[in-house]
Coordinates of C-alpha atoms in Angstrom, one line a residue:
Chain A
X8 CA 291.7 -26.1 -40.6
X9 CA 292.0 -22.7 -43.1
X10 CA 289.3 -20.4 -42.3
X11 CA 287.4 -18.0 -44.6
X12 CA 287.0 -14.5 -43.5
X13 CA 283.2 -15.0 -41.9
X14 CA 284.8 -17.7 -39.7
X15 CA 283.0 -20.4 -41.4
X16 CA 284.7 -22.8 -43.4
X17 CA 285.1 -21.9 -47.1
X18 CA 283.2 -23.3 -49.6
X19 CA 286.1 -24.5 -51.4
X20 CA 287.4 -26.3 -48.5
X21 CA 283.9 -28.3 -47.3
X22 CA 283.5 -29.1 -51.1
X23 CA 287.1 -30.4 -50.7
X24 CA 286.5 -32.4 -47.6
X25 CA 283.0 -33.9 -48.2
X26 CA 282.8 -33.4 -51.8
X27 CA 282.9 -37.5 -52.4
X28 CA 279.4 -37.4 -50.2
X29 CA 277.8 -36.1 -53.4
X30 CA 277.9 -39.6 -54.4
X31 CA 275.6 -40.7 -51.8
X32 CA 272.6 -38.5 -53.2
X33 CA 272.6 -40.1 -57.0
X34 CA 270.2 -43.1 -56.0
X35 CA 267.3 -40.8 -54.7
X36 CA 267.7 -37.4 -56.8
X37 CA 267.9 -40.4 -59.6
X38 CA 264.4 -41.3 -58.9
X39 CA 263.4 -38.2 -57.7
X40 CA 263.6 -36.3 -61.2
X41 CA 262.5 -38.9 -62.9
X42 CA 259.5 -39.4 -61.1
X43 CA 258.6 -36.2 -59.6
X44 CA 260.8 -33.0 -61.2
X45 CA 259.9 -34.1 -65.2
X46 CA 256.2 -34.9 -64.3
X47 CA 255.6 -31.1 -62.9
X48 CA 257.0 -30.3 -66.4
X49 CA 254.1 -31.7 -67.6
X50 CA 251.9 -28.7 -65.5
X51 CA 252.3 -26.4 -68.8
X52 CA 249.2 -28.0 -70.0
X53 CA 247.4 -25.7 -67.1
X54 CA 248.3 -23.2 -69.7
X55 CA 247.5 -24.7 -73.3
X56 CA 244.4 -25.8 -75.0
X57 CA 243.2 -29.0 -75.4
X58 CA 245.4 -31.3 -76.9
X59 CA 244.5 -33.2 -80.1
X60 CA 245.5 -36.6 -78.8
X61 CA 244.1 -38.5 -81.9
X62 CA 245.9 -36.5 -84.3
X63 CA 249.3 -36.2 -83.1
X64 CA 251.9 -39.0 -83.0
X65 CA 252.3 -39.1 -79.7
X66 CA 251.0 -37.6 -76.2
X67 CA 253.9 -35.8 -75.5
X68 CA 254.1 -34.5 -79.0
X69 CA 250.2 -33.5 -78.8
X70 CA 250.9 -31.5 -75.7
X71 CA 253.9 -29.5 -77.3
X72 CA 252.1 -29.0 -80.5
X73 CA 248.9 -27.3 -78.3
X74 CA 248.6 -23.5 -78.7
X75 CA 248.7 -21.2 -75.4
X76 CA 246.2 -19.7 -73.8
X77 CA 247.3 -17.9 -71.3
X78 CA 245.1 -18.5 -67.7
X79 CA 242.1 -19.3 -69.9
X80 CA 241.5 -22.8 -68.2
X81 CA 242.0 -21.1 -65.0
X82 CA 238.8 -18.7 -65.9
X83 CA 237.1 -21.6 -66.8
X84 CA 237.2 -23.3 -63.8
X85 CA 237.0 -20.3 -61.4
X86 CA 233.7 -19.3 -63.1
X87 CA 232.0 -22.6 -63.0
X88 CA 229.1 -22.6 -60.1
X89 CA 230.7 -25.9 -59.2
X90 CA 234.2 -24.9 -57.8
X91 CA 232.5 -22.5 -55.2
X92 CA 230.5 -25.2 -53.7
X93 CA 233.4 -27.7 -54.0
X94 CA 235.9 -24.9 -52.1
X95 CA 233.6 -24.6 -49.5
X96 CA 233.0 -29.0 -49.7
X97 CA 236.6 -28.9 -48.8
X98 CA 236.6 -25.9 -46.1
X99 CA 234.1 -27.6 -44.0
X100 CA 232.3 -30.8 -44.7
X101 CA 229.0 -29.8 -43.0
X102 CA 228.3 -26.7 -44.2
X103 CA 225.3 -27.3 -46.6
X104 CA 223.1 -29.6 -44.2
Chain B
X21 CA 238.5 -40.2 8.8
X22 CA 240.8 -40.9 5.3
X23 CA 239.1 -44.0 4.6
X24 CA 235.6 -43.0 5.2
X25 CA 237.0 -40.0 2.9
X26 CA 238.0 -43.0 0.2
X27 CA 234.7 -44.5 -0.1
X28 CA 232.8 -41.2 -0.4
X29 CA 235.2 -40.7 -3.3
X30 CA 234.7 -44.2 -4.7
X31 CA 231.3 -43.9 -4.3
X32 CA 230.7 -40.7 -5.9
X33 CA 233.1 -42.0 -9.3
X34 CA 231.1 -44.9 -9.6
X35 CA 227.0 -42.2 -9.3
X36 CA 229.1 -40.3 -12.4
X37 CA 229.9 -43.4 -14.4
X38 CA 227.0 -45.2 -14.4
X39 CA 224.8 -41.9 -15.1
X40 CA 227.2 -41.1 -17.8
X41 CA 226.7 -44.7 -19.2
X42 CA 222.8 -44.2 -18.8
X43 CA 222.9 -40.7 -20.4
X44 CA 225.0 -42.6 -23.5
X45 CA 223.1 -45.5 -23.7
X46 CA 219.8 -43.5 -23.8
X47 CA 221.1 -40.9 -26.3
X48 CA 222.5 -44.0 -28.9
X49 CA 219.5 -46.5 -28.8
X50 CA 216.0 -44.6 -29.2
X51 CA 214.0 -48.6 -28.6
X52 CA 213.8 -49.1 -25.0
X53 CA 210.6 -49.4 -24.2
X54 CA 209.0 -47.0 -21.4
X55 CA 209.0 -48.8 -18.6
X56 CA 213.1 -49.7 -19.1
X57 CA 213.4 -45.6 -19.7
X58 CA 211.0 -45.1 -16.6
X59 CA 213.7 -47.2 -14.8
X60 CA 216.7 -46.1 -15.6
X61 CA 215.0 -42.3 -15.4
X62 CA 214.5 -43.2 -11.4
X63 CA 218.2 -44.6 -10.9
X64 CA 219.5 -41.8 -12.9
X65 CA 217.4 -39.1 -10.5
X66 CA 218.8 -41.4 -7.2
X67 CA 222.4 -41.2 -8.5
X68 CA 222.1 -37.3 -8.9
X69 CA 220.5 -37.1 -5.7
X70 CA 223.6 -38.6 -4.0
X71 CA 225.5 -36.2 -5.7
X72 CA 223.5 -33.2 -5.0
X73 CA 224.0 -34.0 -1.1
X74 CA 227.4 -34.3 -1.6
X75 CA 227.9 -31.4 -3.4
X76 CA 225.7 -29.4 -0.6
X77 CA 227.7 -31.1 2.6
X78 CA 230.9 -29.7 0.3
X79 CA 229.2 -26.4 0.3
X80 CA 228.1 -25.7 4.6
X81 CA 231.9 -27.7 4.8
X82 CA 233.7 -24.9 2.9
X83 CA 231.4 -21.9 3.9
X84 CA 231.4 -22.4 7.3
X85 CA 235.6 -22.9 7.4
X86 CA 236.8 -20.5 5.1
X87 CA 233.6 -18.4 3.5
X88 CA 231.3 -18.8 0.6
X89 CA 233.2 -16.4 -2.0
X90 CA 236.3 -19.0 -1.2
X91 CA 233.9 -21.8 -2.3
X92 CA 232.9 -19.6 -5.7
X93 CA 236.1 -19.3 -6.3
X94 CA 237.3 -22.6 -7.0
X95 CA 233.7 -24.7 -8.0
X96 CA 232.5 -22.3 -10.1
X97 CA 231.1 -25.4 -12.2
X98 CA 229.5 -27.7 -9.2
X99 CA 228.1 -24.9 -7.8
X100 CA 226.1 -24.1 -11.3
X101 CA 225.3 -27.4 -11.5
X102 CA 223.7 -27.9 -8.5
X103 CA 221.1 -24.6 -9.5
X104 CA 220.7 -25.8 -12.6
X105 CA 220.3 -30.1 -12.4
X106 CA 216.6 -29.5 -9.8
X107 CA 215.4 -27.7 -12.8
X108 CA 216.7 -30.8 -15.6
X109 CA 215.7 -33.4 -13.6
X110 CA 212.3 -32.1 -13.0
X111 CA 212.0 -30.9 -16.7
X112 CA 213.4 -34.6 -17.8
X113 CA 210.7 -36.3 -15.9
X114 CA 207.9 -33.7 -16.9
X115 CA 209.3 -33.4 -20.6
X116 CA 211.1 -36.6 -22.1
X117 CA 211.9 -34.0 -24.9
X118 CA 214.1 -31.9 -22.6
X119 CA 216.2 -35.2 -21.3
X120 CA 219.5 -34.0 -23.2
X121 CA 219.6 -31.2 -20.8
X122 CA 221.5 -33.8 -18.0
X123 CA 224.2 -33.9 -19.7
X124 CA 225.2 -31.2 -17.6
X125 CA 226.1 -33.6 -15.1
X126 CA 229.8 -32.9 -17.3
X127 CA 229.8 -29.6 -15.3
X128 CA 230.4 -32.0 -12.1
X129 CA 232.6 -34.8 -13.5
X130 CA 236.1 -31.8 -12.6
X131 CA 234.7 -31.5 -9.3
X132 CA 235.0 -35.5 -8.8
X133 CA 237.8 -36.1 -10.6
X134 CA 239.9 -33.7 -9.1
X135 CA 240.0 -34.8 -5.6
X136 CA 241.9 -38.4 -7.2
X137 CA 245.0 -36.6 -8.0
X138 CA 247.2 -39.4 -8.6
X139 CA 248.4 -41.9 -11.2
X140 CA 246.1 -44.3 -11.0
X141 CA 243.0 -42.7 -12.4
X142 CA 244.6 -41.9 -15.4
X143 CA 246.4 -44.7 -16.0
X144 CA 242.6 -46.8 -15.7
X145 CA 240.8 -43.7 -17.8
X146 CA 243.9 -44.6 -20.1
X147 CA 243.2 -48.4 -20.2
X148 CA 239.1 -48.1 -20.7
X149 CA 240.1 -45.8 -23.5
X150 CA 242.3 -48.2 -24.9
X151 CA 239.9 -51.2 -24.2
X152 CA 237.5 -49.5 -26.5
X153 CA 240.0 -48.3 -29.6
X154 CA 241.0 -51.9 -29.8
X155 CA 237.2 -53.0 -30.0
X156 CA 236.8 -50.5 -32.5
X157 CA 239.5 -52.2 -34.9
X158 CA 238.9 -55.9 -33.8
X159 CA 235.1 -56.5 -34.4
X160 CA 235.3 -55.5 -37.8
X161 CA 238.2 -57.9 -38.3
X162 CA 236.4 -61.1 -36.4
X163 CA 233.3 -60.3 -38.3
X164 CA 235.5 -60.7 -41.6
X165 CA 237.2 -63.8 -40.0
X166 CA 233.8 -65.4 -39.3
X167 CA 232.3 -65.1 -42.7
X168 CA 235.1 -66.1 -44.3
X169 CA 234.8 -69.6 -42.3
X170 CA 231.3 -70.3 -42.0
X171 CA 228.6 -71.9 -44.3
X172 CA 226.8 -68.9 -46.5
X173 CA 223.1 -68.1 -46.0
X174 CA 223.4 -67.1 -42.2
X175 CA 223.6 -63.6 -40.1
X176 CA 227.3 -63.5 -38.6
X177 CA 228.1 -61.2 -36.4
X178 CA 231.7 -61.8 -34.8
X179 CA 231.6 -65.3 -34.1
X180 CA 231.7 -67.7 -36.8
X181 CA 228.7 -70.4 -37.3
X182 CA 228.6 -73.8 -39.3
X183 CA 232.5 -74.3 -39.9
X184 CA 232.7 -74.2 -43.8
X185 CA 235.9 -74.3 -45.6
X186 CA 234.6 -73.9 -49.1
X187 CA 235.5 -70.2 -49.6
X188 CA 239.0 -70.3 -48.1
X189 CA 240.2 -73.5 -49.9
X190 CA 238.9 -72.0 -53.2
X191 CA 240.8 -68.8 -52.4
X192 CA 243.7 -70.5 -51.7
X193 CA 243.6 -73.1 -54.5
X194 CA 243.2 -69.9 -57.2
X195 CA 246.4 -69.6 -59.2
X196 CA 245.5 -66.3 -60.5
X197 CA 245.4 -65.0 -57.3
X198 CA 248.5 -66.9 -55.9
X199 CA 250.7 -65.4 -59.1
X200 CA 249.2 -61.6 -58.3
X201 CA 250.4 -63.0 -54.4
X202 CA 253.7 -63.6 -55.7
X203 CA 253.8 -60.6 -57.9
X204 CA 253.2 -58.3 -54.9
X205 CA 255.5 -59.9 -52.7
X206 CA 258.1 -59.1 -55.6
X207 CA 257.2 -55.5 -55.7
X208 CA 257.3 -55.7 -51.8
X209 CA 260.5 -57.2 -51.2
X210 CA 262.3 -55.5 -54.3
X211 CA 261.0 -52.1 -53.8
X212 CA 261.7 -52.1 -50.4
X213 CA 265.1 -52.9 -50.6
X214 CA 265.5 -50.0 -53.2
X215 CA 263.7 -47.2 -51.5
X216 CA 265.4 -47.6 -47.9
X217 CA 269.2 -48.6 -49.8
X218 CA 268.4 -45.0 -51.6
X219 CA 267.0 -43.7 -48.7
X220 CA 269.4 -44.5 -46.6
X221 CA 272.2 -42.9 -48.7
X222 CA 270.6 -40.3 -49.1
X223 CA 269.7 -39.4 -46.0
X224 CA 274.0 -39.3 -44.4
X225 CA 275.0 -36.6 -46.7
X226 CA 271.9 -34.5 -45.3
X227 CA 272.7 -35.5 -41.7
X228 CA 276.4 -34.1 -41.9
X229 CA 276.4 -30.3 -40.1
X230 CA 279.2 -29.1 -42.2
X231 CA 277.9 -30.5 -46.2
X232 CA 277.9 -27.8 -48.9
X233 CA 274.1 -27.4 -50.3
X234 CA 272.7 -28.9 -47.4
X235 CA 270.0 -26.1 -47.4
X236 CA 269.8 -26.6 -51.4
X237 CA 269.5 -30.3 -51.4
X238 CA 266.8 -30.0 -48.3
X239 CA 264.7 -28.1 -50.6
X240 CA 265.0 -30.6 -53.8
X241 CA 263.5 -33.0 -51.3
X242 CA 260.9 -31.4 -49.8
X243 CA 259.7 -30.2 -53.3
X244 CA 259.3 -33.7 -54.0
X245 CA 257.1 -34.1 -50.7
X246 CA 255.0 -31.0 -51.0
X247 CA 254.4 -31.0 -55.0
X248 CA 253.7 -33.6 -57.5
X249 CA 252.9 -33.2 -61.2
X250 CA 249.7 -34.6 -61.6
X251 CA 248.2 -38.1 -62.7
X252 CA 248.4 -37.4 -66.3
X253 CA 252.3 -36.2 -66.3
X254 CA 252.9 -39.3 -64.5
X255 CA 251.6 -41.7 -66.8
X256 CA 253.6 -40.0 -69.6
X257 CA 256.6 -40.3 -68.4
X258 CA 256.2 -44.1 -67.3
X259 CA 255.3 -44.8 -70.8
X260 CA 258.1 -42.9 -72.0
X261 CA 259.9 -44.7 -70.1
X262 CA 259.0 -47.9 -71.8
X263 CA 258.0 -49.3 -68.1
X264 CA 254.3 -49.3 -68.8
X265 CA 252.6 -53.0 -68.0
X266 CA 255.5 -54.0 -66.3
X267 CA 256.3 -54.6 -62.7
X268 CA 258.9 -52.1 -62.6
X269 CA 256.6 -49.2 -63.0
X270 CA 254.6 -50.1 -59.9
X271 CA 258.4 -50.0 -58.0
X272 CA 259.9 -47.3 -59.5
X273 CA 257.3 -44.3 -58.6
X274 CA 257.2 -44.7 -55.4
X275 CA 260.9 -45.0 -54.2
X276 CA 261.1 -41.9 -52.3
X277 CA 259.1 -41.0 -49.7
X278 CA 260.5 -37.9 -48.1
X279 CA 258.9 -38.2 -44.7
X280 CA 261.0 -41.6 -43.8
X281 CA 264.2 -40.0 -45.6
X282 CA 263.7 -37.1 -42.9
X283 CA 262.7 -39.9 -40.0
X284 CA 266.3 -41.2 -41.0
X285 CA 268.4 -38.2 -41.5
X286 CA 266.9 -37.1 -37.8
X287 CA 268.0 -40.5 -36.3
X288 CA 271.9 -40.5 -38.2
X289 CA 272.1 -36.9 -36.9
X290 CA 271.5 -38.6 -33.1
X291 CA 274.6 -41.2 -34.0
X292 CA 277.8 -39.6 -32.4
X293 CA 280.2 -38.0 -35.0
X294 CA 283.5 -39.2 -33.3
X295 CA 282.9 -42.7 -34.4
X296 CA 282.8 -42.0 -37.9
X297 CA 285.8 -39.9 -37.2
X298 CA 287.6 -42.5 -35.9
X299 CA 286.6 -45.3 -38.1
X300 CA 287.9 -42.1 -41.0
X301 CA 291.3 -42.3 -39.3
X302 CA 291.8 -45.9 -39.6
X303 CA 291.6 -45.4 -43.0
X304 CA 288.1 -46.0 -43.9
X305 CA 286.0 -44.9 -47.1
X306 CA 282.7 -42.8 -46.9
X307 CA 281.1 -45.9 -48.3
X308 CA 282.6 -48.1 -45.8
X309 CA 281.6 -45.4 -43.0
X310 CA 278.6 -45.5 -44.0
X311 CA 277.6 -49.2 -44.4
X312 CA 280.0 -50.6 -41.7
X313 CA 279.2 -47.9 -38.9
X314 CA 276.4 -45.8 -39.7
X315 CA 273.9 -48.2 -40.7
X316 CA 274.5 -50.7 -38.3
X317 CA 273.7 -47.9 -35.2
X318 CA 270.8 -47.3 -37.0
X319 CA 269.2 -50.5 -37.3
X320 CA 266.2 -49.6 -35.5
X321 CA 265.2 -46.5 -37.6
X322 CA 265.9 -48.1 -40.9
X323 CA 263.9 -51.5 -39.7
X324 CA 261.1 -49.2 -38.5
X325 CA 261.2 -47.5 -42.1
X326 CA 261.6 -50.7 -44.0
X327 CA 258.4 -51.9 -42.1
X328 CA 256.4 -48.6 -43.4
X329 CA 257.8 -49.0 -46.7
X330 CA 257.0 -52.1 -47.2
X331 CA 252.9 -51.5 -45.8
X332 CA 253.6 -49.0 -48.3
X333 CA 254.3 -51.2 -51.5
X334 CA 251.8 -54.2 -50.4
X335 CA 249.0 -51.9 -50.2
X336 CA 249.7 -49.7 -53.0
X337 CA 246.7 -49.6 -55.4
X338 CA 247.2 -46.1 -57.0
X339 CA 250.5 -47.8 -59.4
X340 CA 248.3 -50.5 -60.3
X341 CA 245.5 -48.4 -61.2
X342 CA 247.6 -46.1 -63.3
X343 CA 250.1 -47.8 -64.9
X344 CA 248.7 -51.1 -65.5
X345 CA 246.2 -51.4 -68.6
X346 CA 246.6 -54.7 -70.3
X347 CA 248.5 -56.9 -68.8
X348 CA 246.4 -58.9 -66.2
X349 CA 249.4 -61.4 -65.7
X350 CA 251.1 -58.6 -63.2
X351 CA 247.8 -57.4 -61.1
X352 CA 249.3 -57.2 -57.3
X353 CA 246.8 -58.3 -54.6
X354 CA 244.6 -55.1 -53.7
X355 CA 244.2 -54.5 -57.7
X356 CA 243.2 -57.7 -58.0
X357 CA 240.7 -57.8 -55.2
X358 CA 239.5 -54.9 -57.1
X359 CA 238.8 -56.5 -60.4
X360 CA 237.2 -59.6 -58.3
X361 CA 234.7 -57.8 -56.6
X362 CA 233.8 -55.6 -59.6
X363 CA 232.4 -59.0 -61.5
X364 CA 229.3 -59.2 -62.4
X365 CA 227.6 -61.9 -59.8
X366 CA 225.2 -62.8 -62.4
X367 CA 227.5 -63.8 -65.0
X368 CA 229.8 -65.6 -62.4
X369 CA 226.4 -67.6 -61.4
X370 CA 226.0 -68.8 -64.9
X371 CA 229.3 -69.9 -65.0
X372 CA 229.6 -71.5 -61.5
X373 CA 226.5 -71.1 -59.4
X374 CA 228.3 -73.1 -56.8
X375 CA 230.6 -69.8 -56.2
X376 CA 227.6 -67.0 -56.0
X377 CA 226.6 -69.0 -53.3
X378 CA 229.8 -68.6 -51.6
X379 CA 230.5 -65.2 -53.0
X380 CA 230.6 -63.4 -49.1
X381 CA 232.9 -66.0 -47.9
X382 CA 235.0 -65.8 -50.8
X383 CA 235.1 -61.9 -50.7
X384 CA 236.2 -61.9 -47.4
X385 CA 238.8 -64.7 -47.6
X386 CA 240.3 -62.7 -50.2
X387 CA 240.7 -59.4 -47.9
X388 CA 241.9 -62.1 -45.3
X389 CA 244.9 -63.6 -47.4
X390 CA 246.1 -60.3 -47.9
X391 CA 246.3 -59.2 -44.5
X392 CA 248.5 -62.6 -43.8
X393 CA 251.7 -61.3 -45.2
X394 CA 252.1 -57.7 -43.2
X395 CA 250.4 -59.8 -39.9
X396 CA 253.3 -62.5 -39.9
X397 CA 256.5 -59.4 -40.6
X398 CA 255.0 -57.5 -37.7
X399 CA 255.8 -59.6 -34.9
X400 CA 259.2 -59.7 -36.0
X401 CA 259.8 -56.0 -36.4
X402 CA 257.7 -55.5 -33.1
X403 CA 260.8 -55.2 -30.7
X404 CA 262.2 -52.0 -32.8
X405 CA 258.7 -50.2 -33.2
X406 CA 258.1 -50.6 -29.4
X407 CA 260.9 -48.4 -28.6
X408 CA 262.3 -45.8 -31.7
X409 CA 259.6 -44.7 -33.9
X410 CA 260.6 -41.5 -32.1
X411 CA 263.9 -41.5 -31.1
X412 CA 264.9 -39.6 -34.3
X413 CA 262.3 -36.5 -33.8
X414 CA 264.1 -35.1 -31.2
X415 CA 266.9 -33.4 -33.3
X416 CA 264.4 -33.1 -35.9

């Protein structure tokens, strides 16, 4: 077997040799990006305003059209009296008795 | 001299279990009345007693052998007991108030366990502990059974009273609920055989030491595991899809669940290379490497993840929730459950007072029938989950 300098076999060469094993992924990274990679796409709306679901042709479309504001909705939440009592909920359950 | 030696040992187990069980019984049920506290306050002190002598025999034993800093030394926690239980079981009798402070008879419990160093102690700690998980799983079950077959209008605890079949036959004679049966045995069955078939493939590629973008394709999976993009992505891109109200979109999300891909990849990696090799000289395809050879030593792993899967899919409420709005036609079984109970009783008893009085029953035959389906696979799967739901962790 032709060795690259490192000792390891190159690149070129495993590609070569196991290249048709690529195959075996399509199933799963099939569902995976459909399912799980083009839903965290949909995390931009952390960083828009509302959108105006009623008046746009679609969701999707309503979501695009929304104007940025930056980590406004993160201020939001981090200065509700709620989310510190929530936080700590989640810390440790008993901690208000 | 050893046997004597036995039954002091036997007899000293059996002072701490029974004051242990006293000490619990006492601490979870506040109604005995006083003279039943009185009583079981005098057997408690007698038990201690007998332990207290024992404990002090121990003590002129070991002194007058080998000195008392030798004694110290190693029973640090009898020998603090025994200053401390004259003043708790003085104060217990004096001040019921005060009675939580034996539970430092735990201090002894070492001392007494110690001395039976073998195999058998555990093993029977083991078994009582065992005894009383299965309790905890299989009252709540019989108490479910029994309602579901008895006449309403009664207090059931775990045995069933009045033999009444009204509330089974009606759930079994339903035909909404036997098509939402048949519907989730279709996602079941179908999205089983998807996610462990893509699973499965998946998972050789990752178990091969010497793939390009192993490390890459790692990543692109546990990405999947760790991060997810919300419930409102989701349900945009199932209705992008066009697979909203349809049975597909309660399959299709859930087909990869990283964790059993991993339990796979770990077992394929434990399956010696030289037989793929040699199957490779003979002339074989990957595909036919991997169906005729690999998957076959594997059997156990992928029938232990095909069993999870599929406990998976049956009780999967979340798709349901989400992704179904309209169409009734497709509930599965839990979602439908769900939408049963949340009727209204009243406006069921102006429709059919017959079934408000049955409603209990008929609840709990519902919950029943849907345990039936995983309860008659499990037997069959039993034999591989006995043996290899961790022979692929090793190699990790």
């Amino acid at each position: 077997m032709k060795k690259a300098k490192n000792g390891k076999v190159s690149l070129r060469r495993q590609i070569k040799q196991n290249g048709n094993l690529f195959l075996f992924y399509i199933p799963a990274v099939v569902f995976a990006v459909l399912f799980s990679y083009v839903p965290m796409l949909g995390l931009v709306m952390a960083f828009k305003e509302n959108p105006n679901l009623l008046g746009s042709p679609s969701a999707i479309q309503g979501i695009l059209d929304a104007d940025w504001v930056g980590l406004e909705n993160f201020k939001k939440i981090f200065s509700r009296p709620e989310f510190l009592h929530a936080l700590r909920n989640t810390h440790e359950t008993h901690e208000r008795q | 001299m050893k046997d004597s030696k036995k039954h002091i040992r036997r007899f000293l187990l059996c002072c701490l279990f029974v004051s242990l069980f006293i000490l619990f019984v006492e601490g979870i049920d506040k109604r005995f009345t006083v003279k039943a506290r009185g009583g079981m306050d005098i057997l408690f002190a007698v038990l201690w007693l007998c332990m207290e002598a024992e404990a002090v025999w121990r003590i002129r034993r070991i002194t007058a052998k080998e000195g008392f800093a030798e004694y110290i030394k190693f029973n640090k926690g009898e020998f603090v007991y025994l200053l401390l239980s004259c003043i708790t079981l003085i104060l217990s009798f004096a001040a019921p108030d005060l009675a939580w402070g034996r539970w430092i008879i735990l201090l002894k419990m070492p001392n007494i366990l110690r001395r039976y160093n073998d195999e058998n102690v555990f093993q029977t700690i083991a078994k009582i502990i065992a005894v009383f998980l299965i309790a905890f799983f299989i009252i709540p079950f019989l108490n479910v059974l029994a309602n579901a077959i008895s006449a309403p209008g009664q207090i059931i605890n775990i045995t069933p009273k009045k033999i009444d079949w009204f509330a089974m036959h009606y759930v079994v004679t339903d035909k909404a609920f036997l098509r939402s049966f048949g519907i989730s045995v279709f996602v079941t069955v179908v999205g089983t055989a998807i996610s462990v078939l893509s699973m499965a493939m998946a998972a050789y590629p990752l178990s091969k030491p010497d793939m390009p973008l192993k490390k890459t394709m790692m990543m692109f999976f546990m990405i999947v595991m760790l991060f997810s993009g919300g419930i409102a992505p989701n349900i945009l891109v199932v209705n992008a899809l066009g697979l909203m109200d349809t049975v597909w979109a309660l399959i299709f999300p859930s087909v990869v669940m990283v964790y059993y891909l991993l339990l796979l990849k770990g077992f394929y990696e434990s399956i010696p290379l030289e037989l793929e090799e040699s199957a490779k000289l003979d002339g074989a395809s990957n595909m036919q490497v991997l169906f005729k050879i690999v998957i076959p030593m594997a059997a156990p792993m992928i029938a232990t993840v095909s069993f999870f899967t599929a406990i998976t899919y049956w009780n999967n409420i979340n798709n349901s929730i989400l992704y179904i709005s309209t169409n009734r036609d497709i509930y599965p079984v839990p979602m439908y459950i769900k939408n049963f109970l949340g009727q209204n009783p009243m406006e069921i008893a102006m429709n059919n007072p017959t079934l408000l009085t049955y409603w209990d029953g008929i609840k709990r035959s519902y919950v029943l029938m849907s345990i039936v389906p995983i309860a008659c696979v499990y037997p069959l799967i039993f034999k591989y989950l006995k043996n290899d739901i961790s022979a692929g962790a090793v190699k990790g």
